[in-house]
Short mmCIF file of C-alpha atoms in Angstrom, two decimals:
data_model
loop_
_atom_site.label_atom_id
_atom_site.label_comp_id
_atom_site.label_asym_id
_atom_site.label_seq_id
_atom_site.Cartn_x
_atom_site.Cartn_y
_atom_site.Cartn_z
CA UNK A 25 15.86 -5.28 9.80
CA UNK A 26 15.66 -2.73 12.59
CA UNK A 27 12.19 -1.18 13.40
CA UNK A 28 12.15 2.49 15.08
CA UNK A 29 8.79 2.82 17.07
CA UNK A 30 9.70 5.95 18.11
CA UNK A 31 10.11 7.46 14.35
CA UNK A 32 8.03 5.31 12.39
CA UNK A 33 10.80 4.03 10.28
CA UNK A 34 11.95 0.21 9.50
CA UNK A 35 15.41 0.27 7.68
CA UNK A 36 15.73 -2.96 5.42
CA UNK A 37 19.36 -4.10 4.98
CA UNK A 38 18.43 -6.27 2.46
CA UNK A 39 19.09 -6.67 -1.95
CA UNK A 40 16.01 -5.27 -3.25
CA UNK A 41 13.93 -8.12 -5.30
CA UNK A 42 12.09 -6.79 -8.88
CA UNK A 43 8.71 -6.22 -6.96
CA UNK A 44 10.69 -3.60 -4.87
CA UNK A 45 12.35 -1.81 -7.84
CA UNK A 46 8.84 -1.97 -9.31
CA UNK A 47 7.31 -0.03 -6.13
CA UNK A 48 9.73 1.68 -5.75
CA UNK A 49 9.42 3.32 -9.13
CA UNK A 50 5.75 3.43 -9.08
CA UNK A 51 5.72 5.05 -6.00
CA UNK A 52 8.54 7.86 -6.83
CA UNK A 53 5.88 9.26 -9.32
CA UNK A 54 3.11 8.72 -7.45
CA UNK A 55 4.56 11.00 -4.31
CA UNK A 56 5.35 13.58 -6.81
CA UNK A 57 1.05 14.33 -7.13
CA UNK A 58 -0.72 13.05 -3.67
CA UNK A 59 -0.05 10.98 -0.51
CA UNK A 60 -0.31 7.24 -0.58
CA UNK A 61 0.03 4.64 1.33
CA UNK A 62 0.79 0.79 0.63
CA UNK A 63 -1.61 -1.45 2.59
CA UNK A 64 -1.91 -5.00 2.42
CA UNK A 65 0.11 -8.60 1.37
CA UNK A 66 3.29 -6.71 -0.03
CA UNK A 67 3.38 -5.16 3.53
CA UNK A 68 4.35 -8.49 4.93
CA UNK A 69 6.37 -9.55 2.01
CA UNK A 70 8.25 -6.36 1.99
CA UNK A 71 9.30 -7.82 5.88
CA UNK A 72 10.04 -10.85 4.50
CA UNK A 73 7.08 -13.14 4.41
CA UNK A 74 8.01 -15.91 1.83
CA UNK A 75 4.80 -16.10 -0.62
CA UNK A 76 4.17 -14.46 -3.99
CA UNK A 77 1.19 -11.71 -4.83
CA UNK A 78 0.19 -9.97 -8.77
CA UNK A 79 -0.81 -7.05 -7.13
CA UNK A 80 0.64 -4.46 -4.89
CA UNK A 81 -2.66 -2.46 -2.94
CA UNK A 82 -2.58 1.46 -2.57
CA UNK A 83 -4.98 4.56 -0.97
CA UNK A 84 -3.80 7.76 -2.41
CA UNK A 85 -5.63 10.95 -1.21
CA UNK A 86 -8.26 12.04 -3.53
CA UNK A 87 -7.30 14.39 -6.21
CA UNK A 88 -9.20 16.83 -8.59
CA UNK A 89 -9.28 15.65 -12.07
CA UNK A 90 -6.61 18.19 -13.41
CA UNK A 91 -4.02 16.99 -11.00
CA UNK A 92 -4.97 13.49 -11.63
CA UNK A 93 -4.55 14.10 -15.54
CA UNK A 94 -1.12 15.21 -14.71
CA UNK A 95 -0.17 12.05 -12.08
CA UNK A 96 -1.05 9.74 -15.30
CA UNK A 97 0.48 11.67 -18.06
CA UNK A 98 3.72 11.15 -15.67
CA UNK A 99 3.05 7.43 -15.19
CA UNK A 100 2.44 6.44 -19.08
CA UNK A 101 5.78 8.95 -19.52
CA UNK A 102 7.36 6.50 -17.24
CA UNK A 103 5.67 3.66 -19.37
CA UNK A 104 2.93 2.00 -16.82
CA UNK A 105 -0.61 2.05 -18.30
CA UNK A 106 -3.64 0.95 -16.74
CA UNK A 107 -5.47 -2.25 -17.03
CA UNK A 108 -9.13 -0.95 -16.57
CA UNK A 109 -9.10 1.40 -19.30
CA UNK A 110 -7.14 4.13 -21.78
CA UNK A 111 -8.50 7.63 -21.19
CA UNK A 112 -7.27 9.62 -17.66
CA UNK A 113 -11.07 10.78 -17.36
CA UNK A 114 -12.54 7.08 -17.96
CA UNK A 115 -10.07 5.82 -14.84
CA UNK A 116 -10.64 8.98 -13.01
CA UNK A 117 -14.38 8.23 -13.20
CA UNK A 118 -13.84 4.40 -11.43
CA UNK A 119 -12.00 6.19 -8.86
CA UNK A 120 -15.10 8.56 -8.79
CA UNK A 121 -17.17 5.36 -7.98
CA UNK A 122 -15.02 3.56 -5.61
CA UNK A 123 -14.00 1.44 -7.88
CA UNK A 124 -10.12 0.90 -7.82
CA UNK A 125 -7.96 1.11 -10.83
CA UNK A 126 -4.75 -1.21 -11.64
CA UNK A 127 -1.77 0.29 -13.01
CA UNK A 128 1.39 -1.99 -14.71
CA UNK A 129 4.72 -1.58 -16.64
CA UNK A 130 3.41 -1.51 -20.61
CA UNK A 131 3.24 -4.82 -21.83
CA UNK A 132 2.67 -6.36 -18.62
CA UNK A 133 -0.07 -7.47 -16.37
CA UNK A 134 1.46 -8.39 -13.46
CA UNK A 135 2.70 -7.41 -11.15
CA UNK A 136 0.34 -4.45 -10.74
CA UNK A 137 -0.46 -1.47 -8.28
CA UNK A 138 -4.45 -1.05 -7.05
CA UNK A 139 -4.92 2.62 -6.70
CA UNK A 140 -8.01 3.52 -4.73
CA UNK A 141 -9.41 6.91 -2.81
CA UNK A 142 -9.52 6.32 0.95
CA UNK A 143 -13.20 6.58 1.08
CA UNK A 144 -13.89 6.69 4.86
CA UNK A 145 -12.18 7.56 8.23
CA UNK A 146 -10.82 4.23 8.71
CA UNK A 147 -9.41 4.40 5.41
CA UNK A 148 -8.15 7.94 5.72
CA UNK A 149 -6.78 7.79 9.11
CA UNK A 150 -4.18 5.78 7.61
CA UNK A 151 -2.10 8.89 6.41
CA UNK A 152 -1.31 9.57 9.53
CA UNK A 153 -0.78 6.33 10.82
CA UNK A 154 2.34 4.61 8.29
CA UNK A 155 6.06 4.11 8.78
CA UNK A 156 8.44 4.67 6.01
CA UNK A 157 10.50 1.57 4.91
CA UNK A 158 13.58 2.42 3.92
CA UNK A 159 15.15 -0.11 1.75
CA UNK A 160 18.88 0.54 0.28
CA UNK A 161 17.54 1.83 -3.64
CA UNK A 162 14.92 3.95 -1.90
CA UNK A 163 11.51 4.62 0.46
CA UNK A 164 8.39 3.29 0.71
CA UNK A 165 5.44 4.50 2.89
CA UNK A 166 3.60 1.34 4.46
CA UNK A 167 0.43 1.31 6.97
CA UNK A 168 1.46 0.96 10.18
CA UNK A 169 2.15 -2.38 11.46
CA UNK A 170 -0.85 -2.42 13.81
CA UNK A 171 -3.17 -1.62 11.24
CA UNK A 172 -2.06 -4.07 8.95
CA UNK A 173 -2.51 -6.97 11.41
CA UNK A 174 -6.29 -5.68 12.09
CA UNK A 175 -6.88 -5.26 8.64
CA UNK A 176 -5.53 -8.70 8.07
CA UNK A 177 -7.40 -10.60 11.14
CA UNK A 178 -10.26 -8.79 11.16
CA UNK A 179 -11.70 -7.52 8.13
CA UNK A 180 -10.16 -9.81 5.44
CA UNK A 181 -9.73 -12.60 7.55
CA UNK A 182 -8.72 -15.15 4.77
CA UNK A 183 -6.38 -18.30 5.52
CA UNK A 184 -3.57 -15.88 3.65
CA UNK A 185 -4.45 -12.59 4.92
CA UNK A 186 -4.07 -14.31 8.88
CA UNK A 187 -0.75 -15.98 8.03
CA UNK A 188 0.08 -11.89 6.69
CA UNK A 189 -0.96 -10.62 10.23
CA UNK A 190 1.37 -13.76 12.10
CA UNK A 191 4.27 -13.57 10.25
CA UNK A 192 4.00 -9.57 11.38
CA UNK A 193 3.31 -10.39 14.71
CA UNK A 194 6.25 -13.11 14.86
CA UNK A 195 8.57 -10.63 13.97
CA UNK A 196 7.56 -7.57 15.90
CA UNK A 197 5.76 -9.10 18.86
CA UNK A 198 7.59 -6.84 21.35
CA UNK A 199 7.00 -4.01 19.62
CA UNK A 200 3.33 -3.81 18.92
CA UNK A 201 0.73 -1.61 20.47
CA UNK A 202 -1.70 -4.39 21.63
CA UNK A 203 -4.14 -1.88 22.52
CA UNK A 204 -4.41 0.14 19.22
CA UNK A 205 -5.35 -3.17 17.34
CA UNK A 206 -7.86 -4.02 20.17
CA UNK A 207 -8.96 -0.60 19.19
CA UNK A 208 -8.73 -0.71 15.50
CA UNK A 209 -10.55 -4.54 15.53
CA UNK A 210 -13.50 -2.87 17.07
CA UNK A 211 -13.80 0.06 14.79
CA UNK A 212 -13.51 -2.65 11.93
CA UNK A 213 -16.38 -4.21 13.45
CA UNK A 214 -18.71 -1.29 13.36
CA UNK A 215 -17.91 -0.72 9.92
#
């Protein structure tokens, strides 16, 4: 694994595992309609944090209904349908109310992408704060690793969510900008 600070980009020299080749192809369509970003436990999986997860968590920029109609016409093309409910304008509406939305292969549950709006500036800030993960089948666009340890220590702060953060740390110690997660931690705090 080789991390580029300078260019935001971790190259993974690795086989890619069934939850890859599901993001992977979940995100392909997604790019094709609005930005997203992956945040969250796949993040340290992804770098090789040994531990399973049903769910794969994503913001995507906010999109008018007609160009959401279109991203999920695509996605149940490319047979994924979503768990919360049939109709486009029924999901669209849970987006509406900050309420995210899960999305799997048909006939499955799990695993399954959470699609939600980045509702504030902490949240939207993160589009232009990611690194792209390029993996051998493909590119994924993660939050960056700074913000994933905050997130992870300081706002979800479960046993799992600070083992995420460590194993990040572990592996990128020399590499991290100790002062942006000082400053993201307190910016959690205020929220």
């Amino acid at each position: 694994m080789e991390y580029d600070v300078n260019k935001r980009i971790i190259k993974l020299n690795r086989k890619i595992n069934q939850l890859d080749r599901f993001a992977l192809d979940f995100t392909k369509i997604v790019a094709k309609h609005t930005d997203y970003i992956i945040i969250s436990g796949y993040i340290s999986i992804l770098l090789g944090r040994a531990r399973a997860t049903e769910d794969i968590d994503m913001f995507i920029k906010k999109l008018p209904i007609d160009k959401f109609f279109e991203l999920f016409k695509e996605l149940k093309e490319n047979e994924f349908w979503c768990l919360n409910a049939e109709e486009p304008d029924e999901i669209y509406n849970y987006l509406m109310e900050s309420l995210p939305v899960r999305f799997a292969r048909i006939n499955q549950a799990i695993p399954n992408f959470e699609l939600k709006w980045s509702e504030n500036r902490i949240d939207s800030e993160i589009f232009s704060d990611f690194i792209i993960a390029i993996l051998p089948e493909g590119e994924l666009r993660i939050s960056s690793l700074e913000r994933h340890i905050a997130f992870k220590r300081y706002y979800l702060k479960s046993k799992k969510d600070i083992e995420d953060a460590i194993h990040v740390e572990e592996l990128f110690n020399d590499k991290l900008d100790k002062e942006k997660i000082n400053k993201l931690k307190k910016l959690i705090e205020e929220l």
